[in-house]
Short mmCIF file of C-alpha atoms in Angstrom, two decimals:
data_model
loop_
_atom_site.label_atom_id
_atom_site.label_comp_id
_atom_site.label_asym_id
_atom_site.label_seq_id
_atom_site.Cartn_x
_atom_site.Cartn_y
_atom_site.Cartn_z
CA UNK A 51 19.73 55.71 -37.96
CA UNK A 52 20.92 59.31 -37.86
CA UNK A 53 24.58 59.07 -36.89
CA UNK A 54 25.52 62.37 -35.30
CA UNK A 55 28.34 63.00 -32.86
CA UNK A 56 26.99 64.05 -29.48
CA UNK A 57 28.99 67.24 -29.70
CA UNK A 58 27.11 68.29 -32.83
CA UNK A 59 23.88 68.08 -30.85
CA UNK A 60 24.86 70.70 -28.30
CA UNK A 61 23.22 74.14 -28.26
CA UNK A 62 24.71 77.54 -28.61
CA UNK A 63 21.77 79.40 -27.13
CA UNK A 64 22.00 78.83 -23.40
CA UNK A 65 20.68 82.05 -21.98
CA UNK A 66 17.38 83.45 -23.31
CA UNK A 67 17.53 87.03 -24.60
CA UNK A 68 14.54 88.00 -22.47
CA UNK A 69 16.46 87.00 -19.37
CA UNK A 70 19.59 88.88 -20.35
CA UNK A 71 18.54 92.03 -22.24
CA UNK A 72 21.48 94.18 -21.24
CA UNK A 73 24.15 91.65 -22.25
CA UNK A 74 23.01 90.70 -25.72
CA UNK A 75 24.55 93.62 -27.58
CA UNK A 76 24.39 91.72 -30.88
CA UNK A 77 22.44 88.85 -32.32
CA UNK A 78 22.42 85.86 -30.01
CA UNK A 79 23.86 82.87 -31.88
CA UNK A 80 21.58 80.11 -33.06
CA UNK A 81 21.84 76.50 -31.96
CA UNK A 82 24.47 74.15 -33.34
CA UNK A 83 21.77 71.51 -33.42
CA UNK A 84 18.09 72.38 -33.01
CA UNK A 85 16.56 71.38 -29.72
CA UNK A 86 13.09 69.96 -29.51
CA UNK A 87 10.76 71.31 -26.88
CA UNK A 88 7.64 69.59 -25.67
CA UNK A 89 4.51 70.33 -23.70
CA UNK A 90 2.60 68.15 -21.26
CA UNK A 91 -1.19 68.34 -21.20
CA UNK A 92 -2.02 66.83 -17.84
CA UNK A 93 -5.22 65.22 -16.63
CA UNK A 94 -7.15 64.84 -19.89
CA UNK A 95 -10.27 62.72 -19.40
CA UNK A 96 -10.43 59.95 -21.98
CA UNK A 97 -13.44 58.11 -20.57
CA UNK A 98 -15.76 58.02 -17.59
CA UNK A 99 -16.70 54.73 -15.96
CA UNK A 100 -19.55 54.79 -13.46
CA UNK A 101 -18.83 58.42 -12.60
CA UNK A 102 -15.06 57.92 -12.32
CA UNK A 103 -12.91 59.95 -14.68
CA UNK A 104 -10.03 58.09 -16.24
CA UNK A 105 -7.23 60.44 -17.23
CA UNK A 106 -4.19 60.58 -19.45
CA UNK A 107 -1.20 62.91 -19.72
CA UNK A 108 -0.19 63.93 -23.23
CA UNK A 109 3.47 64.64 -24.05
CA UNK A 110 3.70 66.44 -27.40
CA UNK A 111 6.58 67.91 -29.39
CA UNK A 112 5.86 71.59 -29.96
CA UNK A 113 4.85 72.09 -33.57
CA UNK A 114 7.30 74.93 -34.24
CA UNK A 115 10.20 72.55 -33.59
CA UNK A 116 8.89 69.96 -36.04
CA UNK A 117 8.71 71.92 -39.30
CA UNK A 118 10.40 74.85 -41.04
CA UNK A 119 9.11 78.29 -40.12
CA UNK A 120 5.77 79.06 -41.70
CA UNK A 121 4.98 75.45 -42.58
CA UNK A 122 2.49 73.26 -40.74
CA UNK A 123 3.93 70.37 -38.77
CA UNK A 124 3.00 66.89 -39.90
CA UNK A 125 0.88 64.87 -37.46
CA UNK A 126 3.02 62.73 -35.17
CA UNK A 127 2.57 59.05 -34.31
CA UNK A 128 1.45 58.22 -30.79
CA UNK A 129 2.71 55.82 -28.12
CA UNK A 130 0.21 54.83 -25.45
CA UNK A 131 2.15 54.14 -22.24
CA UNK A 132 0.43 51.66 -19.88
CA UNK A 133 2.06 51.55 -16.46
CA UNK A 134 2.31 48.55 -14.17
CA UNK A 135 0.58 48.31 -10.82
CA UNK A 136 3.69 48.53 -8.65
CA UNK A 137 7.15 50.01 -8.69
CA UNK A 138 8.62 53.38 -9.59
CA UNK A 139 6.30 54.10 -12.53
CA UNK A 140 2.98 52.93 -11.15
CA UNK A 141 1.13 56.11 -12.16
CA UNK A 142 0.69 58.45 -15.09
CA UNK A 143 3.41 60.95 -14.27
CA UNK A 144 6.26 60.90 -14.89
CA UNK A 145 6.47 58.20 -17.54
CA UNK A 146 9.72 56.41 -18.43
CA UNK A 147 9.05 56.78 -22.17
CA UNK A 148 8.71 60.59 -22.26
CA UNK A 149 12.05 60.83 -24.07
CA UNK A 150 10.28 59.50 -27.19
CA UNK A 151 9.11 63.06 -27.90
CA UNK A 152 12.69 63.60 -29.03
CA UNK A 153 12.25 60.81 -31.59
CA UNK A 154 9.20 62.46 -33.13
CA UNK A 155 6.37 60.86 -31.15
CA UNK A 156 3.58 61.99 -28.89
CA UNK A 157 3.20 59.94 -25.71
CA UNK A 158 -0.14 59.38 -23.98
CA UNK A 159 0.42 58.08 -20.46
CA UNK A 160 -2.87 56.60 -19.30
CA UNK A 161 -4.31 55.65 -15.95
CA UNK A 162 -6.69 52.75 -15.39
CA UNK A 163 -8.28 50.96 -12.40
CA UNK A 164 -6.09 48.48 -10.56
CA UNK A 165 -6.73 44.74 -10.61
CA UNK A 166 -8.30 45.11 -7.16
CA UNK A 167 -10.89 47.45 -8.65
CA UNK A 168 -11.56 45.96 -12.06
CA UNK A 169 -11.20 42.76 -14.07
CA UNK A 170 -8.60 42.46 -16.82
CA UNK A 171 -11.49 42.61 -19.28
CA UNK A 172 -12.55 46.01 -17.92
CA UNK A 173 -8.95 47.23 -17.80
CA UNK A 174 -8.56 46.27 -21.46
CA UNK A 175 -11.76 48.10 -22.37
CA UNK A 176 -10.42 51.21 -20.63
CA UNK A 177 -7.20 50.97 -22.66
CA UNK A 178 -9.26 50.64 -25.83
CA UNK A 179 -11.25 53.70 -24.80
CA UNK A 180 -7.98 55.65 -24.54
CA UNK A 181 -6.98 54.62 -28.08
CA UNK A 182 -10.41 55.61 -29.40
CA UNK A 183 -10.16 58.98 -27.63
CA UNK A 184 -6.77 59.60 -29.23
CA UNK A 185 -8.18 58.93 -32.69
CA UNK A 186 -11.19 61.12 -32.06
CA UNK A 187 -8.99 63.98 -30.85
CA UNK A 188 -6.14 63.47 -33.29
CA UNK A 189 -6.79 66.73 -35.12
CA UNK A 190 -6.86 68.78 -31.93
CA UNK A 191 -3.46 67.50 -30.76
CA UNK A 192 -1.81 67.05 -34.17
CA UNK A 193 -1.65 63.25 -33.86
CA UNK A 194 -1.46 60.65 -36.61
CA UNK A 195 -4.58 58.50 -36.08
CA UNK A 196 -3.26 55.77 -38.37
CA UNK A 197 -0.11 55.14 -36.35
CA UNK A 198 -0.78 54.46 -32.68
CA UNK A 199 1.32 52.04 -30.65
CA UNK A 200 1.04 50.61 -27.15
CA UNK A 201 3.94 50.16 -24.71
CA UNK A 202 3.50 48.70 -21.25
CA UNK A 203 5.33 47.01 -18.43
CA UNK A 204 4.23 44.16 -16.16
CA UNK A 205 0.40 44.19 -16.07
CA UNK A 206 0.62 47.12 -18.44
CA UNK A 207 2.65 44.92 -20.76
CA UNK A 208 -0.13 42.36 -20.85
CA UNK A 209 -2.71 45.06 -21.60
CA UNK A 210 -0.52 46.41 -24.40
CA UNK A 211 -0.21 42.90 -25.83
CA UNK A 212 -3.97 42.43 -25.63
CA UNK A 213 -4.48 45.67 -27.55
CA UNK A 214 -2.25 44.21 -30.26
CA UNK A 215 -4.12 40.90 -30.42
CA UNK A 216 -7.50 42.57 -30.84
CA UNK A 217 -7.86 40.92 -34.26
CA UNK A 218 -8.41 37.63 -32.43
CA UNK A 219 -11.22 38.97 -30.27
CA UNK A 220 -14.83 39.29 -31.25
CA UNK A 221 -16.73 42.58 -31.74
CA UNK A 222 -13.70 44.82 -31.44
CA UNK A 223 -14.07 48.36 -32.72
CA UNK A 224 -11.31 48.97 -35.31
CA UNK A 225 -10.93 52.46 -33.80
CA UNK A 226 -9.34 50.86 -30.75
CA UNK A 227 -6.70 48.95 -32.71
CA UNK A 228 -2.98 49.69 -32.47
CA UNK A 229 -0.27 49.31 -35.09
CA UNK A 230 2.62 48.20 -32.87
CA UNK A 231 3.17 46.83 -29.35
CA UNK A 232 6.12 46.86 -26.97
CA UNK A 233 5.67 44.50 -24.04
CA UNK A 234 8.10 44.76 -21.12
CA UNK A 235 7.86 41.75 -18.77
CA UNK A 236 4.14 41.33 -19.31
CA UNK A 237 2.14 38.59 -17.65
CA UNK A 238 -0.04 36.17 -19.58
CA UNK A 239 -2.70 33.80 -18.35
CA UNK A 240 -2.22 33.73 -14.60
CA UNK A 241 -5.53 35.54 -14.22
CA UNK A 242 -8.07 36.74 -16.73
CA UNK A 243 -7.36 37.28 -20.41
CA UNK A 244 -4.23 35.78 -21.94
CA UNK A 245 -2.93 37.57 -25.06
CA UNK A 246 -1.42 34.26 -26.23
CA UNK A 247 -4.95 32.87 -26.64
CA UNK A 248 -5.96 35.51 -29.17
CA UNK A 249 -3.00 35.50 -31.50
CA UNK A 250 -3.69 35.87 -35.20
CA UNK A 251 -1.60 36.39 -38.30
CA UNK A 252 -2.82 39.97 -38.67
CA UNK A 253 -1.99 41.01 -35.10
CA UNK A 254 -0.02 44.21 -34.64
CA UNK A 255 3.75 43.55 -34.67
CA UNK A 256 5.00 43.01 -31.12
CA UNK A 257 8.40 43.44 -29.49
CA UNK A 258 8.75 41.60 -26.17
CA UNK A 259 11.56 42.28 -23.69
CA UNK A 260 12.00 40.24 -20.52
CA UNK A 261 14.87 39.95 -18.05
CA UNK A 262 16.44 36.60 -17.27
CA UNK A 263 16.58 37.57 -13.59
CA UNK A 264 12.96 38.65 -13.28
CA UNK A 265 11.60 37.13 -10.07
CA UNK A 266 8.27 39.01 -10.18
CA UNK A 267 7.14 37.80 -13.60
CA UNK A 268 8.51 34.51 -14.89
CA UNK A 269 10.42 34.68 -18.16
CA UNK A 270 8.54 31.63 -19.39
CA UNK A 271 5.38 33.72 -19.70
CA UNK A 272 6.94 35.95 -22.36
CA UNK A 273 8.49 32.91 -24.02
CA UNK A 274 5.06 31.26 -24.19
CA UNK A 275 3.48 34.40 -25.64
CA UNK A 276 6.17 34.74 -28.30
CA UNK A 277 5.88 31.05 -29.24
CA UNK A 278 2.07 31.23 -29.48
CA UNK A 279 2.15 34.31 -31.68
CA UNK A 280 4.82 32.88 -33.97
CA UNK A 281 2.83 29.65 -34.30
CA UNK A 282 -0.10 31.51 -35.91
CA UNK A 283 2.18 33.57 -38.13
CA UNK A 284 2.09 36.80 -36.14
CA UNK A 285 5.03 39.21 -36.20
CA UNK A 286 6.63 38.68 -32.78
CA UNK A 287 10.18 39.31 -31.53
CA UNK A 288 11.40 38.25 -28.08
CA UNK A 289 14.51 39.80 -26.58
CA UNK A 290 15.84 38.27 -23.35
CA UNK A 291 17.84 40.90 -21.47
CA UNK A 292 20.67 39.32 -19.52
CA UNK A 293 20.98 40.39 -15.91
CA UNK A 294 17.72 42.38 -15.93
CA UNK A 295 15.02 41.98 -13.32
CA UNK A 296 11.49 43.34 -13.24
CA UNK A 297 12.69 46.88 -13.76
CA UNK A 298 12.20 49.30 -16.66
CA UNK A 299 15.66 50.84 -16.48
CA UNK A 300 17.32 47.42 -16.49
CA UNK A 301 15.35 46.36 -19.56
CA UNK A 302 15.87 49.66 -21.36
CA UNK A 303 19.65 49.75 -21.44
CA UNK A 304 22.47 49.19 -23.90
CA UNK A 305 21.39 48.12 -27.37
CA UNK A 306 17.87 47.42 -26.09
CA UNK A 307 17.19 51.15 -26.45
CA UNK A 308 17.84 51.24 -30.18
CA UNK A 309 16.19 47.86 -30.67
CA UNK A 310 12.91 49.26 -29.37
CA UNK A 311 13.39 52.66 -31.03
CA UNK A 312 13.98 51.06 -34.43
CA UNK A 313 11.01 48.73 -34.01
CA UNK A 314 8.71 51.67 -33.32
CA UNK A 315 10.21 53.76 -36.12
CA UNK A 316 9.64 50.96 -38.59
CA UNK A 317 6.03 50.33 -37.59
CA UNK A 318 4.79 53.78 -36.56
CA UNK A 319 6.98 56.43 -38.14
CA UNK A 320 7.52 55.35 -41.70
CA UNK A 321 11.07 54.23 -41.00
CA UNK A 322 12.22 57.71 -39.93
CA UNK A 323 15.03 57.66 -37.38
CA UNK A 324 15.05 60.97 -35.53
CA UNK A 325 17.31 61.20 -32.49
CA UNK A 326 18.07 64.14 -30.19
CA UNK A 327 20.74 64.51 -27.56
CA UNK A 328 18.86 63.78 -24.36
CA UNK A 329 20.10 67.03 -22.85
CA UNK A 330 18.37 69.12 -25.49
CA UNK A 331 14.91 67.65 -25.34
CA UNK A 332 13.84 70.82 -23.61
CA UNK A 333 11.22 70.39 -20.87
CA UNK A 334 8.08 72.47 -20.35
CA UNK A 335 8.65 75.80 -18.62
CA UNK A 336 7.01 74.54 -15.39
CA UNK A 337 8.72 71.15 -15.22
CA UNK A 338 9.77 71.07 -11.56
CA UNK A 339 9.75 67.30 -11.93
CA UNK A 340 11.65 66.61 -15.14
CA UNK A 341 9.23 64.55 -17.26
CA UNK A 342 12.17 62.72 -18.84
CA UNK A 343 13.37 60.29 -16.23
CA UNK A 344 16.24 58.69 -18.16
CA UNK A 345 19.41 58.57 -16.08
CA UNK A 346 22.50 59.81 -17.94
CA UNK A 347 25.61 57.70 -17.39
CA UNK A 348 26.77 57.83 -13.79
CA UNK A 349 23.68 59.58 -12.42
CA UNK A 350 20.48 58.69 -10.62
CA UNK A 351 17.13 60.38 -11.16
CA UNK A 352 15.49 61.38 -7.87
CA UNK A 353 12.34 63.22 -6.89
CA UNK A 354 12.01 65.07 -3.59
CA UNK A 355 9.36 66.90 -1.61
CA UNK A 356 9.30 70.63 -2.40
CA UNK A 357 6.95 72.32 0.08
CA UNK A 358 8.14 75.71 -1.19
CA UNK A 359 5.95 74.96 -4.23
CA UNK A 360 2.95 74.05 -2.10
CA UNK A 361 1.57 71.06 -0.17
CA UNK A 362 2.38 67.73 -1.75
CA UNK A 363 4.48 69.21 -4.56
CA UNK A 364 7.61 67.49 -5.80
CA UNK A 365 10.71 68.41 -7.80
CA UNK A 366 13.57 66.37 -9.26
CA UNK A 367 17.34 66.28 -9.61
CA UNK A 368 20.07 64.03 -10.96
CA UNK A 369 22.77 62.93 -8.54
CA UNK A 370 26.26 61.57 -9.04
CA UNK A 371 27.85 59.51 -6.27
CA UNK A 372 31.64 59.13 -6.43
CA UNK A 373 33.46 55.80 -6.83
CA UNK A 374 33.38 53.81 -3.62
CA UNK A 375 30.39 55.64 -2.14
CA UNK A 376 28.38 52.46 -1.59
CA UNK A 377 31.38 50.57 -0.22
CA UNK A 378 32.45 53.13 2.38
CA UNK A 379 29.37 53.64 4.59
CA UNK A 380 31.23 55.71 7.18
CA UNK A 381 32.77 58.20 4.75
CA UNK A 382 31.21 61.61 4.11
CA UNK A 383 31.71 63.74 1.02
CA UNK A 384 31.67 67.38 -0.12
CA UNK A 385 28.91 68.39 -2.53
CA UNK A 386 29.12 70.23 -5.85
CA UNK A 387 25.86 71.76 -7.17
CA UNK A 388 25.68 72.21 -10.95
CA UNK A 389 23.32 74.78 -12.55
CA UNK A 390 22.35 74.38 -16.21
CA UNK A 391 21.99 77.06 -18.88
CA UNK A 392 18.82 78.74 -20.09
CA UNK A 393 16.41 76.65 -22.12
CA UNK A 394 17.92 73.47 -20.70
CA UNK A 395 17.39 71.07 -17.85
CA UNK A 396 19.34 68.98 -15.37
CA UNK A 397 20.10 66.56 -18.21
CA UNK A 398 22.57 68.91 -19.94
CA UNK A 399 25.01 68.02 -17.17
CA UNK A 400 25.49 64.49 -18.49
CA UNK A 401 28.85 65.11 -20.17
CA UNK A 402 29.91 67.45 -17.34
CA UNK A 403 29.40 64.69 -14.78
CA UNK A 404 31.32 62.18 -16.89
CA UNK A 405 34.27 64.57 -16.94
CA UNK A 406 33.96 65.05 -13.17
CA UNK A 407 34.01 61.29 -12.70
CA UNK A 408 37.14 61.02 -14.85
CA UNK A 409 38.82 63.79 -12.86
CA UNK A 410 38.03 62.07 -9.56
CA UNK A 411 39.35 58.74 -10.83
CA UNK A 412 42.51 60.48 -12.10
CA UNK A 413 43.04 62.15 -8.72
CA UNK A 414 42.64 65.66 -10.17
CA UNK A 415 40.02 66.49 -7.55
CA UNK A 416 38.80 64.71 -4.43
CA UNK A 417 35.78 62.40 -4.49
CA UNK A 418 32.60 64.43 -4.17
CA UNK A 419 28.87 64.17 -4.62
CA UNK A 420 27.46 66.18 -7.53
CA UNK A 421 23.86 67.36 -7.78
CA UNK A 422 22.54 68.41 -11.18
CA UNK A 423 19.85 70.93 -10.27
CA UNK A 424 16.59 71.33 -12.19
CA UNK A 425 16.19 75.11 -12.45
CA UNK A 426 13.47 75.42 -15.12
CA UNK A 427 14.33 76.50 -18.67
CA UNK A 428 14.17 80.25 -18.06
CA UNK A 429 13.94 80.81 -14.34
CA UNK A 430 17.32 82.47 -13.83
CA UNK A 431 17.88 80.43 -10.64
CA UNK A 432 16.07 82.91 -8.42
CA UNK A 433 12.56 83.33 -7.10
CA UNK A 434 10.27 85.15 -9.49
CA UNK A 435 8.95 88.45 -8.09
CA UNK A 436 5.35 87.19 -8.23
CA UNK A 437 6.23 84.12 -6.19
CA UNK A 438 4.92 81.70 -8.81
CA UNK A 439 8.34 80.29 -9.60
CA UNK A 440 10.31 80.01 -6.33
CA UNK A 441 13.42 78.35 -7.75
CA UNK A 442 15.77 79.86 -5.18
CA UNK A 443 13.53 78.79 -2.30
CA UNK A 444 13.23 75.25 -3.64
CA UNK A 445 17.02 74.92 -3.83
CA UNK A 446 17.84 76.51 -0.48
CA UNK A 447 14.88 75.34 1.63
CA UNK A 448 14.02 72.00 0.03
CA UNK A 449 16.76 70.56 -2.19
CA UNK A 450 19.90 71.13 -0.10
CA UNK A 451 18.27 69.91 3.15
CA UNK A 452 17.01 66.84 1.26
CA UNK A 453 20.50 66.11 -0.08
CA UNK A 454 22.00 66.49 3.40
CA UNK A 455 19.31 64.25 4.90
CA UNK A 456 19.57 61.44 2.35
CA UNK A 457 23.26 61.29 1.47
CA UNK A 458 26.48 61.24 3.44
CA UNK A 459 27.40 64.86 2.92
CA UNK A 460 29.75 67.11 4.87
CA UNK A 461 27.27 69.72 6.06
CA UNK A 462 29.34 72.87 6.19
CA UNK A 463 30.06 75.74 3.81
CA UNK A 464 33.68 74.71 3.23
CA UNK A 465 32.37 71.50 1.69
CA UNK A 466 29.73 72.97 -0.62
CA UNK A 467 30.57 74.34 -4.06
CA UNK A 468 28.67 75.82 -6.99
CA UNK A 469 29.29 75.55 -10.70
CA UNK A 470 27.13 76.82 -13.52
CA UNK A 471 27.11 77.78 -17.18
CA UNK A 472 25.46 80.84 -18.76
CA UNK A 473 22.19 81.29 -16.86
CA UNK A 474 23.53 78.71 -14.41
CA UNK A 475 26.77 80.67 -14.04
CA UNK A 476 24.82 83.73 -13.02
CA UNK A 477 22.83 81.49 -10.67
CA UNK A 478 26.02 80.16 -9.09
CA UNK A 479 27.24 83.69 -8.31
CA UNK A 480 23.78 84.71 -7.11
CA UNK A 481 23.56 81.79 -4.67
CA UNK A 482 27.15 82.07 -3.49
CA UNK A 483 27.02 85.80 -2.84
CA UNK A 484 23.53 85.77 -1.31
CA UNK A 485 24.20 82.77 0.95
CA UNK A 486 27.90 83.02 1.78
CA UNK A 487 27.26 81.09 4.99
CA UNK A 488 26.33 78.02 2.89
CA UNK A 489 28.95 77.89 0.11
CA UNK A 490 32.69 78.46 -0.27
CA UNK A 491 33.53 77.92 -3.96
CA UNK A 492 32.08 79.28 -7.20
CA UNK A 493 33.01 78.26 -10.73
CA UNK A 494 31.19 80.31 -13.36
CA UNK A 495 31.38 79.50 -17.07
CA UNK A 496 30.29 82.29 -19.47
CA UNK A 497 28.12 83.55 -16.62
CA UNK A 498 25.03 85.39 -17.78
CA UNK A 499 25.41 88.07 -15.12
CA UNK A 500 23.77 91.46 -15.59
CA UNK A 501 25.76 94.68 -15.27
CA UNK A 502 23.55 97.11 -13.34
CA UNK A 503 25.46 100.05 -14.86
CA UNK A 504 24.88 98.99 -18.46
CA UNK A 505 22.03 100.23 -20.61
CA UNK A 506 19.01 97.96 -20.64
CA UNK A 507 16.97 96.58 -23.47
CA UNK A 508 13.43 95.45 -22.82
CA UNK A 509 11.84 96.03 -19.43
CA UNK A 510 13.64 98.31 -16.96
CA UNK A 511 15.37 96.86 -13.92
CA UNK A 512 13.32 96.72 -10.76
CA UNK A 513 14.53 96.99 -7.15
CA UNK A 514 13.96 93.23 -6.94
CA UNK A 515 16.30 92.65 -9.91
CA UNK A 516 19.01 94.78 -8.33
CA UNK A 517 18.68 93.17 -4.92
CA UNK A 518 19.38 89.77 -6.50
CA UNK A 519 22.10 90.91 -8.89
CA UNK A 520 25.56 89.36 -8.26
CA UNK A 521 27.21 92.77 -8.86
CA UNK A 522 25.11 94.24 -6.03
CA UNK A 523 25.22 91.17 -3.77
CA UNK A 524 29.03 91.16 -3.91
CA UNK A 525 29.10 94.56 -2.24
CA UNK A 526 26.12 94.00 0.05
CA UNK A 527 27.71 90.87 1.56
CA UNK A 528 31.33 91.90 1.10
CA UNK A 529 32.40 91.17 4.66
CA UNK A 530 31.13 87.59 4.43
CA UNK A 531 32.57 87.05 0.93
CA UNK A 532 35.97 88.75 0.87
CA UNK A 533 38.74 86.28 1.56
CA UNK A 534 36.30 83.48 2.31
CA UNK A 535 35.54 82.25 -1.23
CA UNK A 536 37.51 80.57 -3.94
CA UNK A 537 36.17 81.99 -7.22
CA UNK A 538 36.83 81.28 -10.86
CA UNK A 539 35.17 82.94 -13.84
CA UNK A 540 35.85 81.66 -17.37
CA UNK A 541 34.67 83.17 -20.66
CA UNK A 542 35.66 82.77 -24.30
CA UNK A 543 36.87 85.46 -26.67
CA UNK A 544 34.05 84.59 -29.10
CA UNK A 545 31.36 84.53 -26.42
CA UNK A 546 28.69 87.23 -26.48
CA UNK A 547 28.91 87.46 -22.67
CA UNK A 548 32.60 88.46 -22.82
CA UNK A 549 32.12 92.16 -22.10
CA UNK A 550 29.77 91.71 -19.17
CA UNK A 551 32.11 89.12 -17.68
CA UNK A 552 34.95 91.61 -18.01
CA UNK A 553 32.81 94.15 -16.17
CA UNK A 554 32.08 91.59 -13.46
CA UNK A 555 35.78 90.85 -13.09
CA UNK A 556 36.46 94.57 -12.74
CA UNK A 557 33.75 94.87 -10.10
CA UNK A 558 35.14 92.03 -8.01
CA UNK A 559 38.64 93.49 -8.30
CA UNK A 560 37.42 96.93 -7.23
CA UNK A 561 35.81 95.37 -4.16
CA UNK A 562 39.03 93.54 -3.31
CA UNK A 563 37.45 90.09 -3.72
CA UNK A 564 40.18 87.58 -4.65
CA UNK A 565 39.21 85.61 -7.74
CA UNK A 566 40.52 84.07 -10.92
CA UNK A 567 39.32 85.43 -14.26
CA UNK A 568 40.28 83.53 -17.38
CA UNK A 569 39.58 84.48 -21.01
CA UNK A 570 39.93 81.51 -23.34
CA UNK A 571 40.76 82.07 -27.03
CA UNK A 572 38.32 80.97 -29.73
CA UNK A 573 35.58 79.74 -27.39
CA UNK A 574 31.97 80.70 -28.05
CA UNK A 575 28.79 80.31 -26.04
CA UNK A 576 28.00 76.60 -25.87
CA UNK A 577 28.16 73.51 -23.70
CA UNK A 578 30.50 71.88 -26.20
CA UNK A 579 33.13 74.57 -25.91
CA UNK A 580 33.14 74.90 -22.14
CA UNK A 581 32.90 71.18 -21.40
CA UNK A 582 36.05 70.72 -23.46
CA UNK A 583 38.04 73.11 -21.25
CA UNK A 584 36.73 72.02 -17.83
CA UNK A 585 39.34 71.98 -15.11
CA UNK A 586 38.14 70.21 -11.99
CA UNK A 587 41.46 70.79 -10.23
CA UNK A 588 39.80 74.04 -9.13
CA UNK A 589 37.94 71.98 -6.52
CA UNK A 590 40.97 70.18 -5.09
CA UNK A 591 40.89 72.37 -1.97
CA UNK A 592 37.22 71.77 -1.17
CA UNK A 593 36.66 70.70 2.43
CA UNK A 594 36.83 66.92 2.79
CA UNK A 595 36.67 66.65 6.57
CA UNK A 596 33.94 67.32 9.09
#
């Protein structure tokens, strides 16, 4: 395994140069640790059954992140994700194994008819068709056709196991075989085909995980499958997860994560152990719903309706609930909204939220709810002029009302705060100064604000840019801002945004807006540096009463 401190995996480049042309007076620093970015090809037809298209979503690491510049990327192994028929991940998107793109895999999340529509035999044939399609199209998507694995949960776990026991079935096309199987809480012979009946010595290696508190699928079914496979000499490993029910996140926790990762690496990836900090598996540019659903420590992954994007559209966020939230049903809490840097996602707030939790437990700041906002990798936390990327509208019209409707928040400006870093710092000032009736505190770290008086590089500023610029908004809404906000701006001496942050400080001072401006020695532009100097005592005066 690649043993790397989490801090060494943090990026330096947090604000894209295209989004901040007038600030980047020199070369923007590279990353401390290279991120991996992935794309999602949605709705690819892998077969057609009686006029019905069966689709898959393909998650692929972008080739330029997989090989040195100018060299072709090696084909990547593939994991076929087979969902269950009920629960949180009962469809193609999002898939709970999308994070595997950060380990050097492509993930094909497939759909298939339910048991009410098709027999297990037909479902299995559909899964085989998906594997055949992947091999046929391996060249087009830069996949390794010789290393395809199957991973499923519940009924999907049984189908994955059946793919792995194909050697025991008659007339099976070798093109539909898989080289490894991960079975989470799969069923066996309660109806239709039983993978235990087809075990053979040359089956694909299988890793079985099952919770000892699973009331939906009896543990004895996985025990019987493991015993049957071992009896014929097949490579089978059963892991009983203590305290886990019929739930993916409960099975995939603690050392179970590396157990599965290492199993797949050994059987699909030539023993390579590639690991990325979850926060820097950069999502696609249009990922309103973060495809990686893993919940960093202390957070919950939530999707919400986002009508600002169009009918039926959804977006996602991570939420932190303070200690005691579930035990004090009458208590309401202030809310802190965190905006990530450019190129990142809501997941880069994982260490930030752990430090917030520690500060709350230490009494440095009052208990509060924290929302880690998904703002797209390069959206700047404002609506795009063409209306195609309405980030600001999603936050103001959809996200905040959803938070207030679903959690015990204190719904007034004195109890809402903003914090952001780099692109997110600019976003925090943009939101605070544009909507002073909604927020009362702003904490900007190395804010990627744009000085309207500075020379530009790249495209010229438009009236739309100026109307949404924090320098301009501060003056336009001065009466509603002056004396009504608590503001802190922090920047390092080695940060390339130092000069523009000085200019912003001067602008706020000239307007008579009280604020704190702090320059920190020897700090450069990165999550690592600013997370180390966080001071949540800034929020100790946030409104805690209705």
